[in-house]
């Protein structure tokens, strides 16, 4: 058995570009869906990280999408957002955490 912290790569990942939604089917049969906006909010590229450090207000287009998605097999996913932001790797464990978080919160706060 794997440790709790380790999240296996999902069975299926689908990017619905028109709906701006990412869908993930996990190995345990659990399904998660993420709005591109929610994923973009957790961007931690150098620009976003700097803004967060200085407490700057970050403006995100509520209509933000994902142009390109790359799976890094065992590790996670990489998103290229339509506004040019690129965070790098979103590990599976992080995505899973994000989904569990979203489940316990109201659907979406619009930026
Ligand atoms: Zn960013």
PDB file of C-alpha atoms and ligand atoms in Angstrom:
ATOM      1  CA  UNK A   1       0.000   0.000   0.000  1.00  0.00           C
ATOM      2  CA  UNK A   2       1.151   3.496  -0.733  1.00  0.00           C
ATOM      3  CA  UNK A   3       1.438   6.173   1.896  1.00  0.00           C
ATOM      4  CA  UNK A   4      -1.366   8.619   2.333  1.00  0.00           C
ATOM      5  CA  UNK A   5       0.613  11.512   0.912  1.00  0.00           C
ATOM      6  CA  UNK A   6       1.214   9.800  -2.397  1.00  0.00           C
ATOM      7  CA  UNK A   7      -1.515  10.222  -4.964  1.00  0.00           C
ATOM      8  CA  UNK A   8      -1.374   8.016  -8.008  1.00  0.00           C
ATOM      9  CA  UNK A   9      -1.773   9.438 -11.483  1.00  0.00           C
ATOM     10  CA  UNK A  10      -5.481   9.450 -12.381  1.00  0.00           C
ATOM     11  CA  UNK A  11      -7.145   7.128 -14.871  1.00  0.00           C
ATOM     12  CA  UNK A  12      -8.350   9.947 -17.012  1.00  0.00           C
ATOM     13  CA  UNK A  13      -7.869  13.674 -17.452  1.00  0.00           C
ATOM     14  CA  UNK A  14     -10.099  15.760 -19.683  1.00  0.00           C
ATOM     15  CA  UNK A  15      -9.839  19.397 -20.513  1.00  0.00           C
ATOM     16  CA  UNK A  16     -13.148  20.818 -21.709  1.00  0.00           C
ATOM     17  CA  UNK A  17     -11.884  23.933 -23.348  1.00  0.00           C
ATOM     18  CA  UNK A  18     -15.263  25.399 -24.257  1.00  0.00           C
ATOM     19  CA  UNK A  19     -16.579  24.997 -20.708  1.00  0.00           C
ATOM     20  CA  UNK A  20     -13.213  25.942 -19.228  1.00  0.00           C
ATOM     21  CA  UNK A  21     -13.319  22.950 -16.964  1.00  0.00           C
ATOM     22  CA  UNK A  22     -10.790  20.259 -16.172  1.00  0.00           C
ATOM     23  CA  UNK A  23     -12.142  16.842 -15.233  1.00  0.00           C
ATOM     24  CA  UNK A  24     -10.154  14.169 -13.473  1.00  0.00           C
ATOM     25  CA  UNK A  25     -11.107  10.564 -12.824  1.00  0.00           C
ATOM     26  CA  UNK A  26      -8.955   9.223 -10.005  1.00  0.00           C
ATOM     27  CA  UNK A  27      -7.809   5.649  -9.500  1.00  0.00           C
ATOM     28  CA  UNK A  28     -10.278   5.182  -6.655  1.00  0.00           C
ATOM     29  CA  UNK A  29     -13.182   6.141  -8.907  1.00  0.00           C
ATOM     30  CA  UNK A  30     -13.563   9.609  -7.427  1.00  0.00           C
ATOM     31  CA  UNK A  31     -14.255  12.356  -9.965  1.00  0.00           C
ATOM     32  CA  UNK A  32     -13.071  15.917  -9.597  1.00  0.00           C
ATOM     33  CA  UNK A  33     -13.751  18.901 -11.754  1.00  0.00           C
ATOM     34  CA  UNK A  34     -11.979  22.214 -11.595  1.00  0.00           C
ATOM     35  CA  UNK A  35     -12.775  25.495 -13.200  1.00  0.00           C
ATOM     36  CA  UNK A  36      -9.857  26.997 -15.072  1.00  0.00           C
ATOM     37  CA  UNK A  37     -10.345  30.038 -12.884  1.00  0.00           C
ATOM     38  CA  UNK A  38      -9.874  28.032  -9.698  1.00  0.00           C
ATOM     39  CA  UNK A  39      -6.684  26.514 -11.076  1.00  0.00           C
ATOM     40  CA  UNK A  40      -5.456  29.884 -12.233  1.00  0.00           C
ATOM     41  CA  UNK A  41      -6.045  31.296  -8.755  1.00  0.00           C
ATOM     42  CA  UNK A  42      -3.510  28.901  -7.376  1.00  0.00           C
ATOM     43  CA  UNK A  43      -0.906  29.879  -9.918  1.00  0.00           C
ATOM     44  CA  UNK A  44       2.459  30.267  -8.242  1.00  0.00           C
ATOM     45  CA  UNK A  45       4.604  31.466 -11.140  1.00  0.00           C
ATOM     46  CA  UNK A  46       7.325  33.916 -10.206  1.00  0.00           C
ATOM     47  CA  UNK A  47       5.038  36.856 -10.979  1.00  0.00           C
ATOM     48  CA  UNK A  48       2.199  35.579  -8.809  1.00  0.00           C
ATOM     49  CA  UNK A  49       4.565  34.541  -6.029  1.00  0.00           C
ATOM     50  CA  UNK A  50       6.101  38.011  -5.977  1.00  0.00           C
ATOM     51  CA  UNK A  51       2.692  39.676  -5.941  1.00  0.00           C
ATOM     52  CA  UNK A  52       1.665  37.493  -3.029  1.00  0.00           C
ATOM     53  CA  UNK A  53       4.827  38.297  -1.118  1.00  0.00           C
ATOM     54  CA  UNK A  54       4.224  42.024  -1.280  1.00  0.00           C
ATOM     55  CA  UNK A  55       0.499  41.594  -0.751  1.00  0.00           C
ATOM     56  CA  UNK A  56      -0.348  43.061  -4.116  1.00  0.00           C
ATOM     57  CA  UNK A  57      -3.826  42.643  -5.477  1.00  0.00           C
ATOM     58  CA  UNK A  58      -3.945  40.131  -8.289  1.00  0.00           C
ATOM     59  CA  UNK A  59      -6.554  40.594 -10.947  1.00  0.00           C
ATOM     60  CA  UNK A  60      -7.669  37.496 -12.751  1.00  0.00           C
ATOM     61  CA  UNK A  61      -9.976  37.465 -15.709  1.00  0.00           C
ATOM     62  CA  UNK A  62     -12.967  35.349 -14.624  1.00  0.00           C
ATOM     63  CA  UNK A  63     -13.011  34.063 -18.185  1.00  0.00           C
ATOM     64  CA  UNK A  64      -9.500  32.660 -18.051  1.00  0.00           C
ATOM     65  CA  UNK A  65      -8.949  29.350 -19.801  1.00  0.00           C
ATOM     66  CA  UNK A  66      -6.272  26.756 -20.279  1.00  0.00           C
ATOM     67  CA  UNK A  67      -4.698  26.770 -23.731  1.00  0.00           C
ATOM     68  CA  UNK A  68      -2.528  23.769 -23.297  1.00  0.00           C
ATOM     69  CA  UNK A  69      -2.231  20.916 -20.871  1.00  0.00           C
ATOM     70  CA  UNK A  70       0.708  18.640 -20.417  1.00  0.00           C
ATOM     71  CA  UNK A  71       0.703  15.501 -18.385  1.00  0.00           C
ATOM     72  CA  UNK A  72       3.853  14.705 -16.580  1.00  0.00           C
ATOM     73  CA  UNK A  73       3.000  11.035 -16.091  1.00  0.00           C
ATOM     74  CA  UNK A  74       3.920  10.112 -12.567  1.00  0.00           C
ATOM     75  CA  UNK A  75       4.141  13.632 -11.199  1.00  0.00           C
ATOM     76  CA  UNK A  76       1.213  15.774 -12.199  1.00  0.00           C
ATOM     77  CA  UNK A  77      -0.061  18.264 -14.756  1.00  0.00           C
ATOM     78  CA  UNK A  78       1.255  21.428 -16.279  1.00  0.00           C
ATOM     79  CA  UNK A  79      -1.132  24.146 -17.377  1.00  0.00           C
ATOM     80  CA  UNK A  80      -0.593  26.949 -19.817  1.00  0.00           C
ATOM     81  CA  UNK A  81      -3.210  29.558 -18.981  1.00  0.00           C
ATOM     82  CA  UNK A  82      -4.777  31.764 -21.615  1.00  0.00           C
ATOM     83  CA  UNK A  83      -3.517  34.900 -19.855  1.00  0.00           C
ATOM     84  CA  UNK A  84       0.074  33.763 -20.250  1.00  0.00           C
ATOM     85  CA  UNK A  85       0.577  32.491 -16.725  1.00  0.00           C
ATOM     86  CA  UNK A  86       2.460  29.270 -16.313  1.00  0.00           C
ATOM     87  CA  UNK A  87       2.983  27.848 -12.885  1.00  0.00           C
ATOM     88  CA  UNK A  88       4.797  24.688 -13.702  1.00  0.00           C
ATOM     89  CA  UNK A  89       3.820  21.418 -12.149  1.00  0.00           C
ATOM     90  CA  UNK A  90       0.580  20.850 -10.256  1.00  0.00           C
ATOM     91  CA  UNK A  91       1.337  17.557  -8.510  1.00  0.00           C
ATOM     92  CA  UNK A  92      -1.471  14.987  -8.310  1.00  0.00           C
ATOM     93  CA  UNK A  93      -1.554  15.281  -4.525  1.00  0.00           C
ATOM     94  CA  UNK A  94      -2.056  19.027  -4.843  1.00  0.00           C
ATOM     95  CA  UNK A  95      -4.874  18.626  -7.359  1.00  0.00           C
ATOM     96  CA  UNK A  96      -6.544  16.094  -5.130  1.00  0.00           C
ATOM     97  CA  UNK A  97      -6.253  18.435  -2.177  1.00  0.00           C
ATOM     98  CA  UNK A  98      -7.671  21.280  -4.219  1.00  0.00           C
ATOM     99  CA  UNK A  99     -10.672  19.140  -5.164  1.00  0.00           C
ATOM    100  CA  UNK A 100     -11.366  18.154  -1.569  1.00  0.00           C
ATOM    101  CA  UNK A 101     -11.142  21.792  -0.617  1.00  0.00           C
ATOM    102  CA  UNK A 102     -13.525  22.849  -3.374  1.00  0.00           C
ATOM    103  CA  UNK A 103     -16.049  20.249  -2.229  1.00  0.00           C
ATOM    104  CA  UNK A 104     -16.330  21.841   1.154  1.00  0.00           C
ATOM    105  CA  UNK A 105     -16.682  25.373  -0.165  1.00  0.00           C
ATOM    106  CA  UNK A 106     -19.205  27.298  -2.195  1.00  0.00           C
ATOM    107  CA  UNK A 107     -18.746  26.644  -5.883  1.00  0.00           C
ATOM    108  CA  UNK A 108     -16.912  29.764  -6.970  1.00  0.00           C
ATOM    109  CA  UNK A 109     -16.155  33.212  -5.771  1.00  0.00           C
ATOM    110  CA  UNK A 110     -15.845  35.429  -8.805  1.00  0.00           C
ATOM    111  CA  UNK A 111     -12.724  37.549  -8.865  1.00  0.00           C
TER     112      UNK A 111
HETATM  113 ZN1  LIG B   1       1.004  33.264 -12.309  1.00  0.00          ZN
END
